[in-house]
mmCIF file of C-alpha atoms in Angstrom:
data_model
loop_
_atom_site.group_PDB
_atom_site.id
_atom_site.type_symbol
_atom_site.label_atom_id
_atom_site.label_comp_id
_atom_site.label_asym_id
_atom_site.label_seq_id
_atom_site.Cartn_x
_atom_site.Cartn_y
_atom_site.Cartn_z
ATOM 1 C CA MET Z 1 -43.486 -24.786 -0.209
ATOM 2 C CA THR Z 2 -40.416 -23.272 1.355
ATOM 3 C CA GLY Z 3 -37.257 -21.820 -0.144
ATOM 4 C CA ASN Z 4 -35.605 -18.683 -0.987
ATOM 5 C CA ILE Z 5 -36.816 -16.310 -3.764
ATOM 6 C CA ALA Z 6 -33.280 -14.928 -4.307
ATOM 7 C CA ILE Z 7 -32.325 -18.221 -6.037
ATOM 8 C CA LEU Z 8 -35.004 -17.558 -8.630
ATOM 9 C CA GLY Z 9 -33.343 -14.282 -9.244
ATOM 10 C CA TYR Z 10 -30.161 -16.080 -10.029
ATOM 11 C CA GLY Z 11 -31.940 -18.380 -12.405
ATOM 12 C CA LEU Z 12 -33.373 -15.327 -14.237
ATOM 13 C CA SER Z 13 -30.019 -13.653 -14.374
ATOM 14 C CA ALA Z 14 -28.393 -16.693 -15.916
ATOM 15 C CA ILE Z 15 -30.731 -16.651 -18.995
ATOM 16 C CA GLY Z 16 -29.170 -13.672 -20.723
ATOM 17 C CA PRO Z 17 -25.493 -14.519 -20.124
ATOM 18 C CA GLY Z 18 -26.262 -18.203 -21.262
ATOM 19 C CA ILE Z 19 -27.572 -17.054 -24.526
ATOM 20 C CA GLY Z 20 -24.822 -14.443 -24.948
ATOM 21 C CA VAL Z 21 -22.048 -16.964 -24.233
ATOM 22 C CA GLY Z 22 -23.656 -19.339 -26.693
ATOM 23 C CA LEU Z 23 -23.648 -16.741 -29.343
ATOM 24 C CA ILE Z 24 -20.162 -15.793 -28.688
ATOM 25 C CA PHE Z 25 -18.796 -19.308 -29.033
ATOM 26 C CA ALA Z 26 -21.024 -20.057 -32.025
ATOM 27 C CA ALA Z 27 -19.354 -17.110 -33.876
ATOM 28 C CA TYR Z 28 -15.868 -18.222 -32.678
ATOM 29 C CA ILE Z 29 -16.388 -21.770 -33.920
ATOM 30 C CA ASN Z 30 -17.739 -20.444 -37.197
ATOM 31 C CA GLY Z 31 -14.701 -18.190 -37.587
ATOM 32 C CA VAL Z 32 -12.157 -20.904 -36.922
ATOM 33 C CA ALA Z 33 -14.030 -23.346 -39.167
ATOM 34 C CA ARG Z 34 -13.897 -20.906 -42.098
ATOM 35 C CA GLN Z 35 -10.383 -19.668 -41.440
ATOM 36 C CA PRO Z 36 -8.412 -22.074 -39.100
ATOM 37 C CA GLU Z 37 -5.217 -19.924 -39.174
ATOM 38 C CA ALA Z 38 -7.289 -17.097 -37.466
ATOM 39 C CA ARG Z 39 -7.665 -19.160 -34.321
ATOM 40 C CA GLY Z 40 -4.831 -17.363 -32.448
ATOM 41 C CA MET Z 41 -6.344 -14.010 -33.039
ATOM 42 C CA LEU Z 42 -9.977 -14.970 -32.338
ATOM 43 C CA GLN Z 43 -9.293 -16.782 -29.088
ATOM 44 C CA PRO Z 44 -8.587 -13.850 -26.796
ATOM 45 C CA ILE Z 45 -11.567 -11.997 -28.293
ATOM 46 C CA ALA Z 46 -13.872 -14.921 -27.679
ATOM 47 C CA PHE Z 47 -12.670 -15.351 -24.063
ATOM 48 C CA LEU Z 48 -12.995 -11.644 -23.457
ATOM 49 C CA GLY Z 49 -16.487 -11.649 -24.818
ATOM 50 C CA MET Z 50 -17.328 -14.669 -22.673
ATOM 51 C CA ALA Z 51 -15.967 -13.051 -19.533
ATOM 52 C CA ILE Z 52 -17.889 -9.833 -20.090
ATOM 53 C CA ALA Z 53 -21.089 -11.545 -20.939
ATOM 54 C CA GLU Z 54 -20.702 -13.833 -17.936
ATOM 55 C CA ALA Z 55 -20.475 -10.996 -15.472
ATOM 56 C CA LEU Z 56 -24.269 -10.612 -15.082
ATOM 57 C CA ALA Z 57 -24.669 -14.322 -14.060
ATOM 58 C CA ILE Z 58 -21.861 -13.872 -11.561
ATOM 59 C CA PHE Z 59 -23.598 -10.761 -10.041
ATOM 60 C CA GLY Z 60 -26.663 -12.933 -9.862
ATOM 61 C CA ILE Z 61 -25.043 -15.635 -7.872
ATOM 62 C CA ALA Z 62 -23.322 -13.274 -5.587
ATOM 63 C CA LEU Z 63 -26.574 -11.340 -4.835
ATOM 64 C CA ALA Z 64 -28.482 -14.566 -4.352
ATOM 65 C CA PHE Z 65 -26.260 -15.198 -1.365
ATOM 66 C CA VAL Z 66 -26.229 -11.573 -0.216
ATOM 67 C CA PHE Z 67 -29.998 -11.414 -0.149
ATOM 68 C CA LYS Z 68 -30.362 -14.867 1.566
ATOM 69 C CA SER Z 69 -32.080 -14.158 4.778
ATOM 70 C CA MET P 1 -47.058 -34.880 0.387
ATOM 71 C CA SER P 2 -45.424 -38.165 1.496
ATOM 72 C CA ILE P 3 -43.321 -38.276 -1.775
ATOM 73 C CA GLU P 4 -42.170 -34.657 -1.119
ATOM 74 C CA ALA P 5 -41.217 -35.600 2.473
ATOM 75 C CA ALA P 6 -39.126 -38.555 1.246
ATOM 76 C CA VAL P 7 -37.358 -36.614 -1.534
ATOM 77 C CA LEU P 8 -36.847 -33.423 0.354
ATOM 78 C CA PRO P 9 -35.818 -34.546 3.838
ATOM 79 C CA THR P 10 -35.693 -31.776 6.484
ATOM 80 C CA GLN P 11 -32.364 -32.993 8.095
ATOM 81 C CA TYR P 12 -30.243 -32.426 4.904
ATOM 82 C CA GLU P 13 -28.260 -29.197 5.189
ATOM 83 C CA PRO P 14 -27.450 -27.795 1.718
ATOM 84 C CA PRO P 15 -23.975 -26.290 1.464
ATOM 85 C CA GLY P 16 -23.618 -22.576 1.931
ATOM 86 C CA THR P 17 -21.144 -19.852 2.600
ATOM 87 C CA ALA P 18 -20.280 -21.340 6.012
ATOM 88 C CA ASP P 19 -18.457 -24.207 4.274
ATOM 89 C CA PHE P 20 -15.667 -21.764 3.145
ATOM 90 C CA TRP P 21 -14.983 -20.414 6.650
ATOM 91 C CA ILE P 22 -12.409 -22.703 8.123
ATOM 92 C CA PRO P 23 -10.298 -20.844 10.762
ATOM 93 C CA LEU P 24 -7.206 -22.701 11.825
ATOM 94 C CA ILE P 25 -5.747 -20.298 14.363
ATOM 95 C CA GLY P 26 -7.718 -17.640 16.090
ATOM 96 C CA ASP P 27 -11.143 -16.274 15.185
ATOM 97 C CA GLY P 28 -12.872 -13.167 13.813
ATOM 98 C CA ALA P 29 -11.387 -10.841 11.241
ATOM 99 C CA TRP P 30 -7.646 -11.715 11.967
ATOM 100 C CA ALA P 31 -8.037 -15.410 11.999
ATOM 101 C CA PHE P 32 -5.538 -17.537 10.078
ATOM 102 C CA THR P 33 -7.822 -19.586 7.824
ATOM 103 C CA ARG P 34 -7.273 -22.547 5.647
ATOM 104 C CA ALA P 35 -7.333 -20.197 2.680
ATOM 105 C CA SER P 36 -4.451 -18.146 4.203
ATOM 106 C CA LEU P 37 -2.435 -21.330 4.677
ATOM 107 C CA LEU P 38 -3.074 -22.447 1.156
ATOM 108 C CA ALA P 39 -2.049 -19.022 -0.305
ATOM 109 C CA LEU P 40 1.213 -19.432 1.656
ATOM 110 C CA VAL P 41 1.785 -22.932 0.465
ATOM 111 C CA SER P 42 1.112 -21.820 -3.156
ATOM 112 C CA VAL P 43 3.776 -19.119 -2.866
ATOM 113 C CA GLY P 44 6.251 -21.645 -1.517
ATOM 114 C CA LEU P 45 5.367 -24.132 -4.325
ATOM 115 C CA ILE P 46 5.722 -21.509 -7.041
ATOM 116 C CA TRP P 47 9.054 -20.367 -5.570
ATOM 117 C CA TRP P 48 10.289 -24.009 -5.511
ATOM 118 C CA TRP P 49 9.041 -24.685 -9.121
ATOM 119 C CA LEU P 50 10.620 -21.542 -10.671
ATOM 120 C CA HIS P 51 13.805 -22.017 -8.624
ATOM 121 C CA ALA P 52 14.282 -25.736 -9.540
ATOM 122 C CA THR P 53 13.500 -25.290 -13.210
ATOM 123 C CA THR P 54 15.610 -22.065 -13.901
ATOM 124 C CA LYS P 55 18.591 -22.783 -11.585
ATOM 125 C CA LYS P 56 20.703 -24.304 -14.357
ATOM 126 C CA LYS P 57 19.687 -22.292 -17.361
ATOM 127 C CA ALA P 58 20.867 -23.853 -20.637
ATOM 128 C CA LEU P 59 20.628 -22.902 -24.211
ATOM 129 C CA VAL P 60 19.289 -26.485 -24.826
ATOM 130 C CA PRO P 61 16.679 -26.591 -22.114
ATOM 131 C CA SER P 62 15.817 -29.556 -19.859
ATOM 132 C CA MET P 63 12.254 -30.719 -19.603
ATOM 133 C CA GLY P 64 11.477 -28.670 -16.584
ATOM 134 C CA GLN P 65 12.905 -25.451 -18.086
ATOM 135 C CA MET P 66 10.909 -26.109 -21.175
ATOM 136 C CA GLY P 67 7.710 -26.169 -19.200
ATOM 137 C CA THR P 68 8.412 -23.115 -17.350
ATOM 138 C CA GLU P 69 9.446 -21.336 -20.585
ATOM 139 C CA ALA P 70 6.213 -22.516 -22.137
ATOM 140 C CA VAL P 71 4.057 -20.887 -19.428
ATOM 141 C CA TYR P 72 6.111 -17.745 -19.457
ATOM 142 C CA GLY P 73 5.875 -17.559 -23.254
ATOM 143 C CA PHE P 74 2.145 -18.039 -23.092
ATOM 144 C CA VAL P 75 1.680 -15.155 -20.788
ATOM 145 C CA ARG P 76 4.278 -12.993 -22.569
ATOM 146 C CA ASN P 77 3.215 -13.614 -26.150
ATOM 147 C CA GLY P 78 -0.396 -14.895 -25.833
ATOM 148 C CA ILE P 79 -1.673 -12.332 -23.333
ATOM 149 C CA ALA P 80 0.712 -9.361 -22.821
ATOM 150 C CA LYS P 81 1.955 -8.774 -26.267
ATOM 151 C CA ASP P 82 -1.493 -9.224 -27.913
ATOM 152 C CA LEU P 83 -3.306 -6.938 -25.552
ATOM 153 C CA ILE P 84 -0.837 -4.246 -24.433
ATOM 154 C CA GLY P 85 0.897 -3.842 -27.717
ATOM 155 C CA SER P 86 4.433 -4.587 -28.727
ATOM 156 C CA LYS P 87 5.859 -1.251 -27.719
ATOM 157 C CA GLU P 88 5.178 -1.253 -23.943
ATOM 158 C CA PHE P 89 4.275 -4.719 -22.918
ATOM 159 C CA LEU P 90 7.657 -6.011 -21.506
ATOM 160 C CA LYS P 91 7.517 -4.089 -18.204
ATOM 161 C CA PHE P 92 4.157 -5.532 -17.359
ATOM 162 C CA VAL P 93 5.053 -9.153 -18.062
ATOM 163 C CA PRO P 94 6.467 -9.875 -14.498
ATOM 164 C CA LEU P 95 3.030 -8.632 -13.059
ATOM 165 C CA LEU P 96 0.981 -10.656 -15.443
ATOM 166 C CA PHE P 97 3.044 -13.800 -15.063
ATOM 167 C CA SER P 98 2.821 -13.498 -11.213
ATOM 168 C CA LEU P 99 -0.857 -13.010 -11.426
ATOM 169 C CA PHE P 100 -1.464 -15.918 -13.733
ATOM 170 C CA VAL P 101 0.718 -18.451 -11.833
ATOM 171 C CA PHE P 102 -0.545 -17.433 -8.442
ATOM 172 C CA ILE P 103 -4.242 -17.667 -9.477
ATOM 173 C CA LEU P 104 -3.698 -20.882 -11.425
ATOM 174 C CA VAL P 105 -2.000 -22.711 -8.552
ATOM 175 C CA ASN P 106 -4.576 -21.470 -6.006
ATOM 176 C CA ASN P 107 -7.484 -22.413 -8.260
ATOM 177 C CA LEU P 108 -6.061 -25.851 -8.851
ATOM 178 C CA PHE P 109 -5.963 -26.323 -5.017
ATOM 179 C CA GLY P 110 -9.689 -26.533 -5.440
ATOM 180 C CA VAL P 111 -9.486 -30.105 -6.770
ATOM 181 C CA VAL P 112 -6.080 -31.401 -5.879
ATOM 182 C CA PRO P 113 -6.579 -33.950 -2.937
ATOM 183 C CA PRO P 114 -4.501 -32.719 0.001
ATOM 184 C CA PHE P 115 -5.689 -29.133 -0.251
ATOM 185 C CA GLN P 116 -9.248 -29.232 -1.871
ATOM 186 C CA ASN P 117 -10.279 -25.796 -0.993
ATOM 187 C CA PRO P 118 -10.094 -22.918 -3.546
ATOM 188 C CA THR P 119 -8.359 -20.038 -1.973
ATOM 189 C CA MET P 120 -10.279 -17.691 -4.336
ATOM 190 C CA GLY P 121 -13.510 -18.913 -2.837
ATOM 191 C CA ARG P 122 -12.908 -16.376 -0.059
ATOM 192 C CA ILE P 123 -13.750 -12.863 -1.476
ATOM 193 C CA GLY P 124 -10.788 -11.202 0.307
ATOM 194 C CA PHE P 125 -8.184 -12.777 -1.969
ATOM 195 C CA PRO P 126 -9.768 -11.734 -5.312
ATOM 196 C CA ILE P 127 -10.269 -8.265 -3.924
ATOM 197 C CA ALA P 128 -6.651 -7.948 -2.948
ATOM 198 C CA LEU P 129 -5.466 -9.146 -6.411
ATOM 199 C CA THR P 130 -7.932 -6.749 -8.064
ATOM 200 C CA LEU P 131 -6.588 -3.916 -5.940
ATOM 201 C CA VAL P 132 -3.184 -4.455 -7.358
ATOM 202 C CA VAL P 133 -4.473 -4.423 -10.910
ATOM 203 C CA PHE P 134 -6.677 -1.388 -10.214
ATOM 204 C CA VAL P 135 -3.859 0.688 -8.793
ATOM 205 C CA VAL P 136 -1.424 -0.298 -11.550
ATOM 206 C CA TYR P 137 -3.693 0.524 -14.432
ATOM 207 C CA HIS P 138 -4.647 3.923 -13.160
ATOM 208 C CA TRP P 139 -1.072 4.583 -12.104
ATOM 209 C CA VAL P 140 0.470 3.830 -15.486
ATOM 210 C CA GLY P 141 -2.269 5.745 -17.254
ATOM 211 C CA ILE P 142 -1.690 8.796 -15.252
ATOM 212 C CA LYS P 143 2.076 8.417 -15.712
ATOM 213 C CA LYS P 144 1.656 8.242 -19.421
ATOM 214 C CA HIS P 145 -0.968 10.972 -20.168
ATOM 215 C CA GLY P 146 -0.525 13.222 -17.099
ATOM 216 C CA PHE P 147 -3.221 13.629 -14.526
ATOM 217 C CA VAL P 148 -5.554 15.781 -16.607
ATOM 218 C CA GLY P 149 -4.694 13.998 -19.885
ATOM 219 C CA TYR P 150 -5.676 10.662 -18.427
ATOM 220 C CA TRP P 151 -9.134 11.680 -17.512
ATOM 221 C CA LYS P 152 -9.427 13.361 -20.957
ATOM 222 C CA SER P 153 -8.330 10.169 -22.768
ATOM 223 C CA LEU P 154 -11.371 8.360 -21.335
ATOM 224 C CA VAL P 155 -13.556 10.214 -23.792
ATOM 225 C CA PRO P 156 -12.969 9.329 -27.463
ATOM 226 C CA ALA P 157 -11.766 12.270 -29.600
ATOM 227 C CA GLY P 158 -14.195 13.823 -32.097
ATOM 228 C CA LEU P 159 -17.363 13.501 -29.970
ATOM 229 C CA PRO P 160 -19.965 16.254 -30.161
ATOM 230 C CA LYS P 161 -19.516 18.789 -27.328
ATOM 231 C CA ALA P 162 -22.980 18.032 -25.810
ATOM 232 C CA MET P 163 -22.178 14.329 -25.466
ATOM 233 C CA VAL P 164 -18.931 14.707 -23.634
ATOM 234 C CA PRO P 165 -20.219 14.929 -19.995
ATOM 235 C CA ALA P 166 -22.542 11.894 -20.388
ATOM 236 C CA ILE P 167 -19.918 9.761 -21.952
ATOM 237 C CA PHE P 168 -17.274 10.877 -19.361
ATOM 238 C CA PHE P 169 -19.545 9.932 -16.592
ATOM 239 C CA LEU P 170 -20.286 6.465 -18.140
ATOM 240 C CA GLU P 171 -16.544 5.841 -18.685
ATOM 241 C CA LEU P 172 -15.827 6.965 -15.144
ATOM 242 C CA ILE P 173 -18.308 4.421 -13.744
ATOM 243 C CA THR P 174 -16.822 1.661 -15.912
ATOM 244 C CA ASP P 175 -13.216 2.601 -14.908
ATOM 245 C CA MET P 176 -13.818 3.165 -11.224
ATOM 246 C CA PHE P 177 -16.621 0.740 -10.352
ATOM 247 C CA THR P 178 -17.646 -1.831 -12.939
ATOM 248 C CA ARG P 179 -14.149 -3.096 -13.983
ATOM 249 C CA PRO P 180 -12.779 -3.741 -10.456
ATOM 250 C CA VAL P 181 -15.950 -5.211 -9.161
ATOM 251 C CA THR P 182 -16.545 -7.530 -12.049
ATOM 252 C CA LEU P 183 -12.891 -8.601 -12.033
ATOM 253 C CA ALA P 184 -13.049 -9.627 -8.349
ATOM 254 C CA LEU P 185 -16.518 -11.073 -8.407
ATOM 255 C CA ARG P 186 -15.896 -13.121 -11.564
ATOM 256 C CA LEU P 187 -12.950 -15.010 -10.069
ATOM 257 C CA PHE P 188 -14.685 -15.321 -6.734
ATOM 258 C CA GLY P 189 -18.032 -16.391 -8.187
ATOM 259 C CA ASN P 190 -16.505 -19.023 -10.420
ATOM 260 C CA MET P 191 -14.427 -20.698 -7.712
ATOM 261 C CA PHE P 192 -17.161 -20.318 -5.056
ATOM 262 C CA ALA P 193 -20.029 -21.627 -7.206
ATOM 263 C CA GLY P 194 -17.911 -24.497 -8.601
ATOM 264 C CA HIS P 195 -16.829 -25.629 -5.107
ATOM 265 C CA ILE P 196 -20.420 -25.420 -3.771
ATOM 266 C CA MET P 197 -21.493 -27.579 -6.652
ATOM 267 C CA MET P 198 -18.896 -30.201 -5.769
ATOM 268 C CA ILE P 199 -19.947 -30.101 -2.126
ATOM 269 C CA LEU P 200 -23.598 -30.470 -3.040
ATOM 270 C CA PHE P 201 -22.983 -33.444 -5.312
ATOM 271 C CA ILE P 202 -20.844 -35.188 -2.765
ATOM 272 C CA THR P 203 -22.889 -34.613 0.386
ATOM 273 C CA GLY P 204 -26.175 -34.975 -1.397
ATOM 274 C CA GLY P 205 -24.952 -38.246 -2.979
ATOM 275 C CA TRP P 206 -23.909 -39.489 0.469
ATOM 276 C CA TYR P 207 -27.256 -38.534 1.922
ATOM 277 C CA MET P 208 -29.147 -40.446 -0.759
ATOM 278 C CA LEU P 209 -26.885 -43.471 -0.478
ATOM 279 C CA ASN P 210 -27.902 -43.751 3.274
ATOM 280 C CA SER P 211 -31.586 -43.360 2.494
ATOM 281 C CA GLY P 212 -34.213 -45.967 1.920
ATOM 282 C CA GLY P 213 -36.057 -46.997 -1.255
ATOM 283 C CA ILE P 214 -34.612 -46.279 -4.626
ATOM 284 C CA LEU P 215 -32.709 -43.258 -3.564
ATOM 285 C CA PRO P 216 -29.299 -45.139 -3.223
ATOM 286 C CA ILE P 217 -29.315 -45.613 -6.990
ATOM 287 C CA PHE P 218 -29.570 -41.825 -7.576
ATOM 288 C CA GLY P 219 -26.890 -41.332 -4.974
ATOM 289 C CA GLY P 220 -24.494 -43.628 -6.909
ATOM 290 C CA VAL P 221 -25.250 -41.783 -10.175
ATOM 291 C CA THR P 222 -24.546 -38.490 -8.340
ATOM 292 C CA TRP P 223 -21.208 -39.718 -7.132
ATOM 293 C CA ILE P 224 -20.232 -40.753 -10.696
ATOM 294 C CA MET P 225 -21.357 -37.330 -11.846
ATOM 295 C CA THR P 226 -18.923 -35.902 -9.282
ATOM 296 C CA PHE P 227 -15.986 -37.233 -11.341
ATOM 297 C CA VAL P 228 -17.319 -35.448 -14.446
ATOM 298 C CA MET P 229 -17.846 -32.237 -12.309
ATOM 299 C CA THR P 230 -14.223 -32.541 -11.071
ATOM 300 C CA LEU P 231 -12.843 -32.555 -14.683
ATOM 301 C CA PHE P 232 -15.196 -29.548 -15.530
ATOM 302 C CA GLU P 233 -13.889 -27.656 -12.471
ATOM 303 C CA LEU P 234 -10.362 -28.268 -13.653
ATOM 304 C CA LEU P 235 -11.309 -26.607 -17.011
ATOM 305 C CA VAL P 236 -13.042 -23.679 -15.279
ATOM 306 C CA GLU P 237 -10.037 -23.145 -13.003
ATOM 307 C CA VAL P 238 -7.498 -22.886 -15.689
ATOM 308 C CA LEU P 239 -9.864 -20.731 -17.755
ATOM 309 C CA GLN P 240 -10.431 -18.288 -14.849
ATOM 310 C CA ALA P 241 -6.792 -17.724 -14.315
ATOM 311 C CA TYR P 242 -6.406 -17.039 -17.956
ATOM 312 C CA VAL P 243 -9.424 -14.646 -18.074
ATOM 313 C CA PHE P 244 -8.197 -12.739 -14.979
ATOM 314 C CA THR P 245 -4.884 -12.152 -16.590
ATOM 315 C CA LEU P 246 -6.338 -11.381 -19.903
ATOM 316 C CA LEU P 247 -8.612 -8.739 -18.462
ATOM 317 C CA ALA P 248 -5.714 -7.242 -16.335
ATOM 318 C CA ALA P 249 -3.698 -6.904 -19.524
ATOM 319 C CA LEU P 250 -6.595 -5.434 -21.388
ATOM 320 C CA TYR P 251 -7.180 -2.723 -18.711
ATOM 321 C CA ILE P 252 -3.431 -1.854 -18.567
ATOM 322 C CA GLY P 253 -3.395 -1.807 -22.433
ATOM 323 C CA GLY P 254 -6.304 0.447 -22.431
ATOM 324 C CA ALA P 255 -4.668 2.803 -19.919
ATOM 325 C CA VAL P 256 -1.402 3.195 -21.755
ATOM 326 C CA ALA P 257 -2.915 3.205 -25.294
ATOM 327 C CA ASP P 258 -2.186 6.267 -27.467
ATOM 328 C CA GLU P 259 -5.033 8.486 -28.530
ATOM 329 C CA HIS P 260 -7.516 6.722 -30.740
#
């Protein structure tokens, strides 16, 4: 079997952000469902949270290419 | 073994970083690449769009003016006002509007047929944009609080004396390193990864269509999936332009905020 171990690292680094982004949007959908008029206020918060949680996965894919021999 | 050899052929070259390096004139560090050309084209397009839709300003707007005002209003009220605060947001609206429109048009080039290459898939462009944001948010912070006051304002007031150095160090790393790096890498990573996925689906599908056995069926499915991926890419591209502007506004807002 051949391949690059760095890509496994990317897979591992995507687990945490995947769960995190899921939790953030679950909370956002819950909030909008309970109080639809709060959508405008919740939207930037949800996307900010997503952007910050996602950073780790982005590091993962960048490093997967950096450490590709 | 024989199945593995059929499914994983050795001739197939998976896409990589080399697919984004398309020099048009010259070579090396000063080459004029396809991404540079697209950045110039995007500036021309944006100039033409803004000029054409705002030349005849009217109280009762035309369709074009209405569209431009909607985009401007979105950046002004949806991003700048919410995150910087209603007192000081107006002077940052031109910067945020330029960032948003420039990134949006360049990202959309990733899927629009004659261009089909995301400018932000080359790390240099996100770094340059991030550098602008980085300089601006430190500059306005120092201008507002003074040089010493700005570094003091990084640490929240009312902290125990023993905690101050550690928190200051953490905040310094966040401000100087984590924020600019993640800002640039997020935009780059999303555009790069999305485009690589598209290349993989298209070239992989083509390879399977030209193989023997049942592989052409999978190739056809892969090509149909490419259409779905294109729509998903469209969503990601708009979202990343929004997120970049949102975070730029958040950092500027944090720098000019009063003591909390």
